[in-house]
mmCIF file of C-alpha atoms and ligand atoms in Angstrom:
data_model
loop_
_atom_site.group_PDB
_atom_site.id
_atom_site.type_symbol
_atom_site.label_atom_id
_atom_site.label_comp_id
_atom_site.label_asym_id
_atom_site.label_seq_id
_atom_site.Cartn_x
_atom_site.Cartn_y
_atom_site.Cartn_z
ATOM 1 C CA MET A 1129 16.619 -65.519 -57.586
ATOM 2 C CA ASP A 1130 20.460 -66.227 -57.857
ATOM 3 C CA LEU A 1131 20.791 -65.534 -53.796
ATOM 4 C CA ALA A 1132 17.220 -67.067 -52.529
ATOM 5 C CA GLY A 1133 17.870 -67.472 -48.431
ATOM 6 C CA LYS A 1134 21.630 -66.674 -48.247
ATOM 7 C CA LYS A 1135 21.911 -64.656 -45.482
ATOM 8 C CA ILE A 1136 25.010 -61.774 -46.456
ATOM 9 C CA VAL A 1137 26.942 -60.002 -43.554
ATOM 10 C CA LEU A 1138 28.236 -56.515 -46.005
ATOM 11 C CA GLY A 1139 30.988 -54.472 -43.600
ATOM 12 C CA LEU A 1140 31.140 -50.925 -44.968
ATOM 13 C CA THR A 1141 34.766 -49.683 -44.090
ATOM 14 C CA GLY A 1142 36.183 -45.461 -44.483
ATOM 15 C CA GLY A 1143 35.576 -44.255 -48.021
ATOM 16 C CA ILE A 1144 33.569 -42.734 -50.890
ATOM 17 C CA ALA A 1145 32.307 -45.968 -52.426
ATOM 18 C CA CYS A 1146 30.246 -45.990 -49.187
ATOM 19 C CA TYR A 1147 27.453 -44.860 -51.848
ATOM 20 C CA LYS A 1148 28.232 -47.639 -54.021
ATOM 21 C CA ALA A 1149 27.178 -49.768 -50.540
ATOM 22 C CA ALA A 1150 23.632 -48.722 -50.484
ATOM 23 C CA GLU A 1151 23.039 -49.552 -54.509
ATOM 24 C CA LEU A 1152 24.704 -53.107 -53.995
ATOM 25 C CA THR A 1153 22.601 -53.613 -50.707
ATOM 26 C CA ARG A 1154 19.770 -53.410 -53.208
ATOM 27 C CA ALA A 1155 20.724 -55.503 -55.550
ATOM 28 C CA LEU A 1156 21.876 -58.347 -52.921
ATOM 29 C CA MET A 1157 18.834 -57.701 -51.464
ATOM 30 C CA LYS A 1158 16.821 -58.139 -54.928
ATOM 31 C CA GLU A 1159 18.487 -61.719 -55.516
ATOM 32 C CA GLY A 1160 16.539 -63.184 -52.833
ATOM 33 C CA ALA A 1161 19.507 -62.206 -50.350
ATOM 34 C CA SER A 1162 19.191 -61.580 -46.651
ATOM 35 C CA VAL A 1163 21.404 -58.171 -45.821
ATOM 36 C CA GLN A 1164 23.556 -57.658 -42.181
ATOM 37 C CA VAL A 1165 24.762 -54.346 -42.222
ATOM 38 C CA VAL A 1166 27.923 -53.735 -40.144
ATOM 39 C CA MET A 1167 30.163 -50.176 -40.255
ATOM 40 C CA THR A 1168 33.300 -48.551 -39.196
ATOM 41 C CA GLN A 1169 32.817 -45.495 -37.654
ATOM 42 C CA SER A 1170 34.838 -44.318 -40.935
ATOM 43 C CA ALA A 1171 32.678 -45.426 -43.101
ATOM 44 C CA MET A 1172 29.649 -43.993 -40.891
ATOM 45 C CA GLN A 1173 31.580 -40.203 -42.427
ATOM 46 C CA PHE A 1174 30.622 -41.347 -46.065
ATOM 47 C CA ILE A 1175 27.091 -42.352 -45.444
ATOM 48 C CA THR A 1176 24.682 -42.827 -42.361
ATOM 49 C CA ALA A 1177 23.459 -45.984 -41.070
ATOM 50 C CA VAL A 1178 19.800 -44.770 -41.358
ATOM 51 C CA THR A 1179 19.967 -45.503 -44.306
ATOM 52 C CA MET A 1180 21.683 -49.063 -44.431
ATOM 53 C CA GLN A 1181 19.002 -49.938 -42.042
ATOM 54 C CA ALA A 1182 16.546 -48.881 -44.166
ATOM 55 C CA LEU A 1183 17.604 -50.570 -47.444
ATOM 56 C CA SER A 1184 18.513 -53.632 -45.653
ATOM 57 C CA GLY A 1185 15.832 -53.681 -43.350
ATOM 58 C CA ARG A 1186 18.109 -55.058 -40.641
ATOM 59 C CA THR A 1187 19.141 -52.843 -36.982
ATOM 60 C CA VAL A 1188 22.839 -52.095 -38.378
ATOM 61 C CA TYR A 1189 25.398 -52.680 -36.205
ATOM 62 C CA THR A 1190 28.266 -50.185 -35.848
ATOM 63 C CA ASP A 1191 30.146 -50.402 -32.644
ATOM 64 C CA GLN A 1192 31.759 -53.141 -30.057
ATOM 65 C CA TRP A 1193 29.878 -52.110 -27.208
ATOM 66 C CA ASP A 1194 26.552 -51.981 -28.399
ATOM 67 C CA GLY A 1195 24.273 -52.274 -25.359
ATOM 68 C CA ARG A 1196 21.159 -54.270 -27.737
ATOM 69 C CA VAL A 1197 23.631 -56.643 -27.888
ATOM 70 C CA ALA A 1198 22.502 -58.867 -24.726
ATOM 71 C CA ASN A 1199 25.593 -61.910 -24.189
ATOM 72 C CA ASN A 1200 27.662 -58.373 -25.923
ATOM 73 C CA MET A 1201 29.069 -60.601 -28.180
ATOM 74 C CA ALA A 1202 27.652 -59.519 -31.418
ATOM 75 C CA HIS A 1203 31.347 -60.438 -33.408
ATOM 76 C CA ILE A 1204 30.549 -63.887 -32.720
ATOM 77 C CA ASP A 1205 27.047 -63.877 -33.601
ATOM 78 C CA LEU A 1206 27.144 -62.460 -36.474
ATOM 79 C CA THR A 1207 28.790 -64.635 -38.235
ATOM 80 C CA ARG A 1208 27.593 -68.200 -37.027
ATOM 81 C CA ASP A 1209 24.946 -68.705 -39.549
ATOM 82 C CA ALA A 1210 26.112 -65.748 -41.926
ATOM 83 C CA ASP A 1211 26.801 -67.574 -45.400
ATOM 84 C CA ALA A 1212 29.179 -65.325 -46.696
ATOM 85 C CA ILE A 1213 30.845 -62.022 -44.955
ATOM 86 C CA VAL A 1214 32.235 -59.310 -48.441
ATOM 87 C CA ILE A 1215 33.565 -55.434 -46.936
ATOM 88 C CA ALA A 1216 32.622 -53.313 -49.747
ATOM 89 C CA PRO A 1217 34.474 -50.764 -49.536
ATOM 90 C CA CYS A 1218 37.282 -52.024 -48.493
ATOM 91 C CA SER A 1219 39.815 -49.042 -46.791
ATOM 92 C CA ALA A 1220 43.619 -49.468 -47.432
ATOM 93 C CA ASP A 1221 43.865 -49.823 -43.654
ATOM 94 C CA PHE A 1222 41.205 -51.909 -43.293
ATOM 95 C CA MET A 1223 43.292 -54.435 -45.418
ATOM 96 C CA SER A 1224 46.669 -53.743 -43.307
ATOM 97 C CA LYS A 1225 43.954 -54.574 -40.314
ATOM 98 C CA LEU A 1226 42.957 -58.154 -42.259
ATOM 99 C CA MET A 1227 46.541 -58.769 -43.252
ATOM 100 C CA HIS A 1228 47.441 -58.656 -38.992
ATOM 101 C CA GLY A 1229 44.856 -59.879 -38.067
ATOM 102 C CA GLY A 1230 44.093 -56.490 -36.208
ATOM 103 C CA CYS A 1231 40.918 -55.912 -34.101
ATOM 104 C CA ASP A 1232 39.999 -52.928 -32.246
ATOM 105 C CA ASP A 1233 36.715 -52.492 -33.278
ATOM 106 C CA LEU A 1234 33.748 -54.718 -33.788
ATOM 107 C CA LEU A 1235 34.218 -55.277 -37.301
ATOM 108 C CA SER A 1236 37.478 -56.005 -37.745
ATOM 109 C CA THR A 1237 36.394 -58.534 -34.791
ATOM 110 C CA LEU A 1238 34.040 -60.273 -36.874
ATOM 111 C CA CYS A 1239 36.226 -61.451 -38.991
ATOM 112 C CA LEU A 1240 39.082 -62.173 -37.051
ATOM 113 C CA ALA A 1241 36.560 -64.443 -35.561
ATOM 114 C CA ARG A 1242 34.822 -65.444 -37.915
ATOM 115 C CA PRO A 1243 34.765 -69.633 -39.168
ATOM 116 C CA ALA A 1244 37.164 -70.200 -41.342
ATOM 117 C CA HIS A 1245 35.453 -71.418 -44.146
ATOM 118 C CA LEU A 1246 33.063 -68.974 -44.341
ATOM 119 C CA PRO A 1247 33.635 -67.369 -47.507
ATOM 120 C CA PHE A 1248 35.117 -63.838 -47.905
ATOM 121 C CA LEU A 1249 35.775 -61.472 -50.030
ATOM 122 C CA ILE A 1250 37.187 -57.884 -50.062
ATOM 123 C CA ALA A 1251 36.138 -54.905 -52.732
ATOM 124 C CA PRO A 1252 39.110 -52.832 -52.034
ATOM 125 C CA ALA A 1253 38.831 -49.128 -52.894
ATOM 126 C CA MET A 1254 41.544 -45.752 -52.089
ATOM 127 C CA ASN A 1255 43.369 -43.907 -54.747
ATOM 128 C CA VAL A 1256 45.516 -44.596 -57.398
ATOM 129 C CA GLU A 1257 49.375 -43.823 -55.103
ATOM 130 C CA MET A 1258 47.222 -45.741 -51.920
ATOM 131 C CA TRP A 1259 46.502 -49.163 -53.949
ATOM 132 C CA GLN A 1260 49.981 -48.911 -55.736
ATOM 133 C CA ASN A 1261 52.057 -47.797 -52.823
ATOM 134 C CA PRO A 1262 54.295 -51.191 -51.785
ATOM 135 C CA ALA A 1263 52.641 -52.344 -48.535
ATOM 136 C CA THR A 1264 48.909 -52.202 -49.671
ATOM 137 C CA GLN A 1265 50.367 -54.309 -52.476
ATOM 138 C CA ARG A 1266 52.287 -56.797 -50.089
ATOM 139 C CA ASN A 1267 49.018 -56.519 -48.153
ATOM 140 C CA ALA A 1268 47.229 -57.219 -51.258
ATOM 141 C CA LEU A 1269 49.378 -60.913 -51.768
ATOM 142 C CA GLN A 1270 49.005 -62.071 -48.346
ATOM 143 C CA LEU A 1271 45.476 -61.495 -48.267
ATOM 144 C CA LYS A 1272 45.328 -64.001 -51.393
ATOM 145 C CA ALA A 1273 47.524 -66.108 -49.601
ATOM 146 C CA ASP A 1274 44.400 -66.340 -46.969
ATOM 147 C CA GLY A 1275 42.384 -67.429 -49.243
ATOM 148 C CA ILE A 1276 40.476 -63.728 -49.093
ATOM 149 C CA ALA A 1277 38.906 -63.227 -52.716
ATOM 150 C CA LEU A 1278 39.807 -59.994 -53.696
ATOM 151 C CA LEU A 1279 37.133 -58.149 -55.946
ATOM 152 C CA GLY A 1280 39.049 -55.608 -58.192
ATOM 153 C CA PRO A 1281 39.572 -53.274 -58.068
ATOM 154 C CA ASP A 1282 39.941 -51.320 -61.320
ATOM 155 C CA ALA A 1283 41.094 -48.717 -63.187
ATOM 156 C CA GLY A 1284 39.196 -45.279 -64.602
ATOM 157 C CA GLU A 1285 38.251 -42.380 -62.819
ATOM 158 C CA GLN A 1286 38.400 -41.692 -59.005
ATOM 159 C CA ALA A 1287 36.718 -38.734 -56.920
ATOM 160 C CA CYS A 1288 39.575 -37.376 -55.758
ATOM 161 C CA GLY A 1289 39.914 -36.659 -59.829
ATOM 162 C CA GLU A 1290 43.244 -38.451 -60.279
ATOM 163 C CA VAL A 1291 43.119 -41.831 -62.761
ATOM 164 C CA GLY A 1292 43.855 -45.306 -61.876
ATOM 165 C CA MET A 1293 43.663 -48.336 -60.360
ATOM 166 C CA GLY A 1294 41.660 -48.855 -57.004
ATOM 167 C CA ARG A 1295 38.130 -47.743 -57.577
ATOM 168 C CA MET A 1296 35.908 -49.842 -56.675
ATOM 169 C CA LEU A 1297 33.984 -52.838 -58.943
ATOM 170 C CA GLU A 1298 30.504 -51.008 -59.890
ATOM 171 C CA PRO A 1299 27.538 -52.583 -57.678
ATOM 172 C CA GLU A 1300 26.657 -55.113 -60.016
ATOM 173 C CA GLN A 1301 29.898 -55.913 -60.632
ATOM 174 C CA LEU A 1302 29.919 -56.916 -57.401
ATOM 175 C CA LEU A 1303 26.944 -58.780 -57.271
ATOM 176 C CA HIS A 1304 28.284 -61.146 -60.068
ATOM 177 C CA GLU A 1305 31.170 -61.656 -58.194
ATOM 178 C CA ILE A 1306 29.092 -63.304 -54.982
ATOM 179 C CA VAL A 1307 26.998 -64.677 -56.967
ATOM 180 C CA ALA A 1308 29.579 -66.799 -58.438
ATOM 181 C CA ALA A 1309 30.965 -67.517 -54.875
ATOM 182 C CA PHE A 1310 28.355 -69.483 -54.501
ATOM 183 C CA GLN A 1311 28.415 -71.238 -57.299
ATOM 184 C CA PRO A 1312 30.230 -74.500 -57.990
ATOM 185 C CA LYS A 1313 33.907 -74.701 -59.500
ATOM 186 C CA SER A 1314 33.187 -77.044 -61.760
ATOM 187 C CA LEU A 1315 35.300 -75.099 -64.783
ATOM 188 C CA ALA A 1316 38.691 -74.729 -62.207
ATOM 189 C CA GLY A 1317 41.383 -74.488 -64.630
ATOM 190 C CA LYS A 1318 39.726 -74.518 -67.637
ATOM 191 C CA ARG A 1319 40.209 -72.564 -70.255
ATOM 192 C CA VAL A 1320 37.162 -71.453 -72.210
ATOM 193 C CA LEU A 1321 36.020 -69.512 -75.720
ATOM 194 C CA VAL A 1322 32.186 -68.319 -76.209
ATOM 195 C CA THR A 1323 31.191 -66.812 -79.719
ATOM 196 C CA ALA A 1324 28.396 -64.439 -79.293
ATOM 197 C CA GLY A 1325 26.032 -61.765 -81.220
ATOM 198 C CA PRO A 1326 25.469 -61.497 -84.515
ATOM 199 C CA THR A 1327 28.019 -61.229 -86.825
ATOM 200 C CA PHE A 1328 27.523 -57.717 -88.884
ATOM 201 C CA GLU A 1329 28.721 -57.748 -92.613
ATOM 202 C CA PRO A 1330 29.086 -54.269 -94.673
ATOM 203 C CA ILE A 1331 27.173 -52.914 -98.080
ATOM 204 C CA ASP A 1332 28.918 -49.910 -97.696
ATOM 205 C CA PRO A 1333 30.551 -47.871 -95.588
ATOM 206 C CA VAL A 1334 27.978 -47.104 -94.051
ATOM 207 C CA ARG A 1335 24.911 -50.042 -94.198
ATOM 208 C CA GLY A 1336 25.381 -53.683 -94.029
ATOM 209 C CA LEU A 1337 23.517 -56.953 -92.928
ATOM 210 C CA THR A 1338 23.368 -58.377 -89.270
ATOM 211 C CA ASN A 1339 20.602 -60.889 -87.602
ATOM 212 C CA ARG A 1340 18.036 -60.294 -84.707
ATOM 213 C CA SER A 1341 20.893 -62.182 -81.870
ATOM 214 C CA SER A 1342 20.420 -59.937 -78.637
ATOM 215 C CA GLY A 1343 24.146 -61.783 -77.909
ATOM 216 C CA LYS A 1344 22.512 -62.673 -73.736
ATOM 217 C CA MET A 1345 22.591 -66.464 -74.272
ATOM 218 C CA GLY A 1346 26.669 -65.813 -74.773
ATOM 219 C CA TYR A 1347 27.444 -63.431 -72.965
ATOM 220 C CA ALA A 1348 24.984 -65.806 -70.172
ATOM 221 C CA VAL A 1349 27.600 -68.837 -71.128
ATOM 222 C CA ALA A 1350 30.421 -66.740 -71.201
ATOM 223 C CA ARG A 1351 29.509 -65.318 -67.261
ATOM 224 C CA ALA A 1352 28.196 -69.452 -66.009
ATOM 225 C CA ALA A 1353 31.829 -70.614 -67.202
ATOM 226 C CA TYR A 1354 32.903 -67.653 -65.372
ATOM 227 C CA GLU A 1355 31.339 -68.555 -62.562
ATOM 228 C CA ALA A 1356 32.067 -72.104 -62.636
ATOM 229 C CA GLY A 1357 36.020 -71.364 -61.709
ATOM 230 C CA ALA A 1358 37.553 -70.445 -66.076
ATOM 231 C CA GLU A 1359 38.819 -68.236 -67.291
ATOM 232 C CA VAL A 1360 36.606 -66.902 -70.435
ATOM 233 C CA THR A 1361 37.894 -65.097 -73.470
ATOM 234 C CA LEU A 1362 34.117 -64.363 -75.522
ATOM 235 C CA VAL A 1363 34.121 -63.647 -78.785
ATOM 236 C CA SER A 1364 31.404 -61.089 -79.459
ATOM 237 C CA GLY A 1365 29.447 -59.299 -82.696
ATOM 238 C CA PRO A 1366 27.871 -55.638 -82.009
ATOM 239 C CA THR A 1367 25.074 -56.205 -79.120
ATOM 240 C CA ALA A 1368 24.638 -53.569 -76.890
ATOM 241 C CA LEU A 1369 25.305 -55.318 -73.766
ATOM 242 C CA ALA A 1370 28.067 -55.281 -70.783
ATOM 243 C CA ALA A 1371 31.511 -57.977 -70.772
ATOM 244 C CA PRO A 1372 30.381 -59.688 -67.632
ATOM 245 C CA HIS A 1373 33.220 -59.356 -65.014
ATOM 246 C CA GLY A 1374 36.295 -61.397 -64.626
ATOM 247 C CA VAL A 1375 35.869 -62.287 -68.713
ATOM 248 C CA HIS A 1376 37.701 -61.491 -71.366
ATOM 249 C CA ARG A 1377 36.019 -59.864 -74.171
ATOM 250 C CA ILE A 1378 37.252 -59.694 -78.224
ATOM 251 C CA ASN A 1379 34.879 -57.228 -80.529
ATOM 252 C CA VAL A 1380 34.613 -58.258 -83.780
ATOM 253 C CA GLN A 1381 31.618 -57.171 -85.913
ATOM 254 C CA THR A 1382 31.979 -59.559 -89.497
ATOM 255 C CA ALA A 1383 31.510 -63.668 -89.356
ATOM 256 C CA GLU A 1384 35.378 -63.788 -91.066
ATOM 257 C CA GLN A 1385 37.100 -61.871 -88.242
ATOM 258 C CA MET A 1386 35.053 -63.483 -85.589
ATOM 259 C CA HIS A 1387 36.790 -66.643 -87.461
ATOM 260 C CA ASP A 1388 40.247 -65.138 -87.655
ATOM 261 C CA VAL A 1389 40.298 -64.574 -83.650
ATOM 262 C CA VAL A 1390 38.067 -67.285 -83.359
ATOM 263 C CA MET A 1391 41.004 -69.794 -84.987
ATOM 264 C CA ALA A 1392 43.607 -67.323 -83.253
ATOM 265 C CA HIS A 1393 42.557 -68.291 -79.607
ATOM 266 C CA ALA A 1394 40.890 -72.470 -80.138
ATOM 267 C CA GLU A 1395 44.641 -74.542 -79.032
ATOM 268 C CA ALA A 1396 44.760 -72.464 -76.125
ATOM 269 C CA ASN A 1397 41.020 -73.669 -75.149
ATOM 270 C CA ASP A 1398 39.649 -76.664 -73.701
ATOM 271 C CA VAL A 1399 36.183 -75.537 -74.703
ATOM 272 C CA PHE A 1400 34.258 -73.932 -77.388
ATOM 273 C CA VAL A 1401 31.108 -72.637 -77.554
ATOM 274 C CA ALA A 1402 29.281 -71.940 -80.414
ATOM 275 C CA VAL A 1403 26.883 -69.483 -79.830
ATOM 276 C CA ALA A 1404 26.902 -66.607 -82.216
ATOM 277 C CA ALA A 1405 24.295 -66.135 -84.923
ATOM 278 C CA VAL A 1406 26.902 -66.453 -87.561
ATOM 279 C CA ALA A 1407 25.745 -64.496 -91.005
ATOM 280 C CA ASP A 1408 26.335 -67.621 -93.920
ATOM 281 C CA TRP A 1409 27.111 -65.695 -96.025
ATOM 282 C CA ARG A 1410 29.508 -61.923 -96.552
ATOM 283 C CA VAL A 1411 27.997 -59.368 -99.518
ATOM 284 C CA ALA A 1412 30.758 -59.732 -102.034
ATOM 285 C CA ASN A 1413 30.521 -56.519 -103.461
ATOM 286 C CA VAL A 1414 30.961 -54.100 -100.843
ATOM 287 C CA SER A 1415 31.217 -50.905 -101.911
ATOM 288 C CA GLU A 1416 34.202 -48.316 -100.706
ATOM 289 C CA GLN A 1417 31.697 -45.330 -101.371
ATOM 290 C CA LYS A 1418 28.508 -44.990 -99.987
ATOM 291 C CA LEU A 1419 25.998 -46.461 -102.852
ATOM 292 C CA LYS A 1420 23.876 -43.589 -104.185
ATOM 293 C CA LYS A 1421 20.350 -43.493 -105.528
ATOM 294 C CA SER A 1422 19.787 -41.012 -107.506
ATOM 295 C CA GLY A 1423 16.273 -40.673 -110.469
ATOM 296 C CA ASP A 1424 15.213 -43.679 -111.745
ATOM 297 C CA SER A 1425 18.443 -45.508 -111.932
ATOM 298 C CA PRO A 1426 18.036 -49.036 -110.958
ATOM 299 C CA ALA A 1427 18.635 -50.644 -107.029
ATOM 300 C CA PRO A 1428 21.789 -52.123 -106.324
ATOM 301 C CA LEU A 1429 22.829 -55.751 -106.334
ATOM 302 C CA LEU A 1430 24.549 -57.369 -103.516
ATOM 303 C CA GLN A 1431 26.048 -60.538 -104.899
ATOM 304 C CA PHE A 1432 26.818 -63.256 -102.506
ATOM 305 C CA GLU A 1433 30.217 -65.357 -100.920
ATOM 306 C CA GLN A 1434 29.551 -67.899 -98.265
ATOM 307 C CA ASN A 1435 31.740 -67.150 -94.737
ATOM 308 C CA PRO A 1436 33.944 -69.944 -93.172
ATOM 309 C CA ASP A 1437 31.664 -71.445 -90.475
ATOM 310 C CA ILE A 1438 33.990 -70.945 -87.440
ATOM 311 C CA LEU A 1439 32.488 -73.911 -85.524
ATOM 312 C CA ALA A 1440 32.658 -76.830 -87.689
ATOM 313 C CA ALA A 1441 36.571 -75.254 -88.692
ATOM 314 C CA VAL A 1442 37.337 -76.340 -84.600
ATOM 315 C CA ALA A 1443 35.989 -79.493 -84.852
ATOM 316 C CA ALA A 1444 38.109 -80.525 -87.620
ATOM 317 C CA ARG A 1445 41.191 -79.054 -86.401
ATOM 318 C CA THR A 1446 43.843 -81.565 -84.759
ATOM 319 C CA ASN A 1447 43.204 -81.476 -80.487
ATOM 320 C CA PRO A 1448 39.899 -79.654 -81.059
ATOM 321 C CA PRO A 1449 38.758 -77.756 -77.885
ATOM 322 C CA TYR A 1450 35.278 -80.272 -77.157
ATOM 323 C CA CYS A 1451 33.075 -77.426 -79.276
ATOM 324 C CA VAL A 1452 29.327 -77.299 -78.453
ATOM 325 C CA GLY A 1453 26.959 -75.485 -80.646
ATOM 326 C CA PHE A 1454 23.858 -73.909 -80.957
ATOM 327 C CA ALA A 1455 21.194 -74.321 -83.019
ATOM 328 C CA ALA A 1456 18.052 -72.128 -83.933
ATOM 329 C CA GLU A 1457 16.181 -74.794 -86.415
ATOM 330 C CA SER A 1458 11.816 -73.060 -86.650
ATOM 331 C CA GLU A 1459 10.623 -77.317 -87.042
ATOM 332 C CA ASN A 1460 11.528 -80.756 -86.872
ATOM 333 C CA LEU A 1461 14.377 -79.582 -83.733
ATOM 334 C CA LEU A 1462 15.020 -83.107 -83.009
ATOM 335 C CA GLN A 1463 15.438 -84.225 -86.256
ATOM 336 C CA TYR A 1464 17.804 -80.866 -87.311
ATOM 337 C CA GLY A 1465 19.550 -81.517 -84.429
ATOM 338 C CA GLU A 1466 20.881 -84.641 -84.087
ATOM 339 C CA GLU A 1467 21.631 -84.099 -88.221
ATOM 340 C CA LYS A 1468 23.633 -80.700 -87.783
ATOM 341 C CA ARG A 1469 25.646 -82.363 -84.788
ATOM 342 C CA LYS A 1470 26.869 -84.885 -86.191
ATOM 343 C CA LYS A 1471 27.337 -82.805 -89.715
ATOM 344 C CA LYS A 1472 29.288 -80.842 -87.563
ATOM 345 C CA ASN A 1473 31.634 -83.284 -85.818
ATOM 346 C CA ILE A 1474 30.811 -82.209 -81.906
ATOM 347 C CA PRO A 1475 30.398 -83.833 -79.268
ATOM 348 C CA LEU A 1476 27.734 -81.718 -77.785
ATOM 349 C CA LEU A 1477 24.738 -79.248 -79.565
ATOM 350 C CA VAL A 1478 22.333 -77.308 -78.085
ATOM 351 C CA GLY A 1479 18.968 -76.572 -79.812
ATOM 352 C CA ASN A 1480 16.739 -73.585 -78.678
ATOM 353 C CA ILE A 1481 13.314 -75.227 -78.367
ATOM 354 C CA GLY A 1482 10.844 -71.746 -78.648
ATOM 355 C CA PRO A 1483 11.239 -70.255 -82.238
ATOM 356 C CA ASP A 1484 11.735 -67.103 -81.135
ATOM 357 C CA THR A 1485 14.469 -66.441 -78.554
ATOM 358 C CA PHE A 1486 15.869 -63.697 -80.092
ATOM 359 C CA GLY A 1487 16.171 -60.820 -77.290
ATOM 360 C CA LYS A 1488 14.601 -62.958 -74.454
ATOM 361 C CA ASP A 1489 15.263 -63.555 -70.776
ATOM 362 C CA GLU A 1490 14.257 -66.983 -71.137
ATOM 363 C CA ASN A 1491 14.672 -69.686 -72.735
ATOM 364 C CA GLU A 1492 14.375 -73.583 -73.625
ATOM 365 C CA LEU A 1493 16.942 -75.705 -74.780
ATOM 366 C CA VAL A 1494 17.383 -79.164 -76.113
ATOM 367 C CA VAL A 1495 21.140 -81.212 -75.362
ATOM 368 C CA PHE A 1496 21.766 -83.448 -78.297
ATOM 369 C CA ASP A 1497 24.831 -86.367 -77.494
ATOM 370 C CA ALA A 1498 26.491 -89.458 -79.356
ATOM 371 C CA ASN A 1499 23.702 -90.810 -76.104
ATOM 372 C CA GLY A 1500 20.853 -89.159 -77.353
ATOM 373 C CA HIS A 1501 19.216 -86.034 -76.368
ATOM 374 C CA LYS A 1502 18.031 -83.457 -72.876
ATOM 375 C CA ARG A 1503 15.533 -80.997 -72.423
ATOM 376 C CA LEU A 1504 15.877 -78.371 -70.036
ATOM 377 C CA THR A 1505 12.879 -77.087 -69.533
ATOM 378 C CA LEU A 1506 12.474 -72.932 -69.530
ATOM 379 C CA ALA A 1507 14.594 -70.840 -67.409
ATOM 380 C CA SER A 1508 15.610 -68.093 -67.359
ATOM 381 C CA LYS A 1509 18.672 -67.437 -69.761
ATOM 382 C CA MET A 1510 21.746 -67.362 -66.796
ATOM 383 C CA GLN A 1511 20.426 -70.659 -65.113
ATOM 384 C CA LEU A 1512 20.447 -72.565 -68.279
ATOM 385 C CA ALA A 1513 23.817 -70.935 -68.667
ATOM 386 C CA ARG A 1514 25.075 -72.244 -65.558
ATOM 387 C CA GLN A 1515 23.124 -75.901 -65.824
ATOM 388 C CA LEU A 1516 24.784 -75.741 -69.924
ATOM 389 C CA VAL A 1517 27.834 -75.546 -68.141
ATOM 390 C CA ALA A 1518 26.861 -78.126 -65.705
ATOM 391 C CA GLU A 1519 26.356 -80.475 -68.778
ATOM 392 C CA ILE A 1520 29.440 -79.951 -70.214
ATOM 393 C CA SER A 1521 32.280 -80.711 -67.388
ATOM 394 C CA SER A 1522 30.142 -83.579 -66.489
ATOM 395 C CA ARG A 1523 31.544 -85.004 -70.607
ATOM 396 C CA LEU A 1524 35.130 -82.995 -70.425
ATOM 397 C CA PRO A 1525 37.787 -85.546 -70.447
HETATM 398 O O1 C5P B 310 24.224 -74.119 -89.486
HETATM 399 P P1 C5P B 310 23.936 -73.695 -88.477
HETATM 400 O O2 C5P B 310 24.443 -71.788 -88.314
HETATM 401 O O3 C5P B 310 22.684 -73.838 -87.947
HETATM 402 O O4 C5P B 310 25.192 -73.304 -87.205
HETATM 403 C C1 C5P B 310 25.017 -72.990 -85.734
HETATM 404 C C2 C5P B 310 26.381 -73.088 -85.477
HETATM 405 O O5 C5P B 310 26.867 -73.378 -85.618
HETATM 406 C C3 C5P B 310 26.249 -72.420 -84.209
HETATM 407 O O6 C5P B 310 26.840 -72.692 -82.687
HETATM 408 C C4 C5P B 310 26.346 -71.260 -84.346
HETATM 409 O O7 C5P B 310 27.487 -70.441 -84.070
HETATM 410 C C5 C5P B 310 28.233 -71.285 -85.416
HETATM 411 N N1 C5P B 310 27.749 -71.033 -86.708
HETATM 412 C C6 C5P B 310 29.912 -70.751 -86.792
HETATM 413 N N2 C5P B 310 29.703 -70.066 -88.301
HETATM 414 C C7 C5P B 310 29.152 -70.552 -88.939
HETATM 415 C C8 C5P B 310 27.836 -70.157 -89.217
HETATM 416 C C9 C5P B 310 27.378 -71.422 -88.000
HETATM 417 O O8 C5P B 310 30.319 -71.112 -85.766
HETATM 418 N N3 C5P B 310 29.532 -69.372 -89.735
#
């Protein structure tokens, strides 16, 4: 659980995206957080306090003058043992209030009274014109300058029927951002390039060769690097996974495409983590038309040629980024892992201990460097990715 023991004050302000706050509450609690909901009067036009109370299992606060609070200081009491304040959705009006330090209801007063060290995240949600209005843009800039984290908004269809910037992030994206707020920023200011997933090598226009990589480990590494403060580019073969929020994903199909994209980005990055299961060979005689079976004519013969080794090519550059490779061996991992690290001339190689980690959510790893090897015991791929990011950042010059 990524938020075990964390106490989150979740503020809701007036906006149709309040319905997503119900889902967010559940998601936060599933990760082990306790959620104290505070709502403005406008928020209660969109979703009831009863719903939020039932989901959070806690009394919802809506009023500065709440007779249940003995000292009448809910705005102080609620934040003093909190670990973070999240406002989702945050309306244009509430942003404006935060910018000016206005405090005419419980939620705004609580925000003004928050301890300075407390992580404070807001998820703007409003109509596209309201978001683009210079007044809101000024407010957004000032709030960032004040150290407030703005999560989104995103572009897309809006409840009003218009299309553009202003949609609140989805609950899962918000959850990931909140989890990220608690991670150490060991890669702040760094750029990280990650490959993930399988590649797909065509045989003809409808058929091709691929492998069982799900992309989960590579996507977890990309997300963990983003959590650690890096600017992340993820070069991904075909997978069913959504791009981690905040990560720039470039989709490719073949090993050659992956090679070209990676080489174009290698120089701009400080770290390169090659997690993709790249096909070693591609079909040399790709058919332009679909291969037809007809009568008892012989089965087609495929010829192969070798794909470029992307990791070795990046490592061979002058001034390469810090290169990290992965190895999936079915035997003798300790011997083959170290040999592979030396052969590819990379400082760090990560071996999968489990013989069959494809598609699974858990894994067990060994990391090899010039000083030897170290085990990362069985854990979720996300937890392992965070440990790996820590291993990488501690080795960066
Ligand atoms: O040589 P092998 O395929 O076992 O090496 C695995 C490592 O090399 C992984 O990090 C993988 O992403 C990378 N690799 C690559 N390009 C290839 C083959 C493997 O970047 N053509």
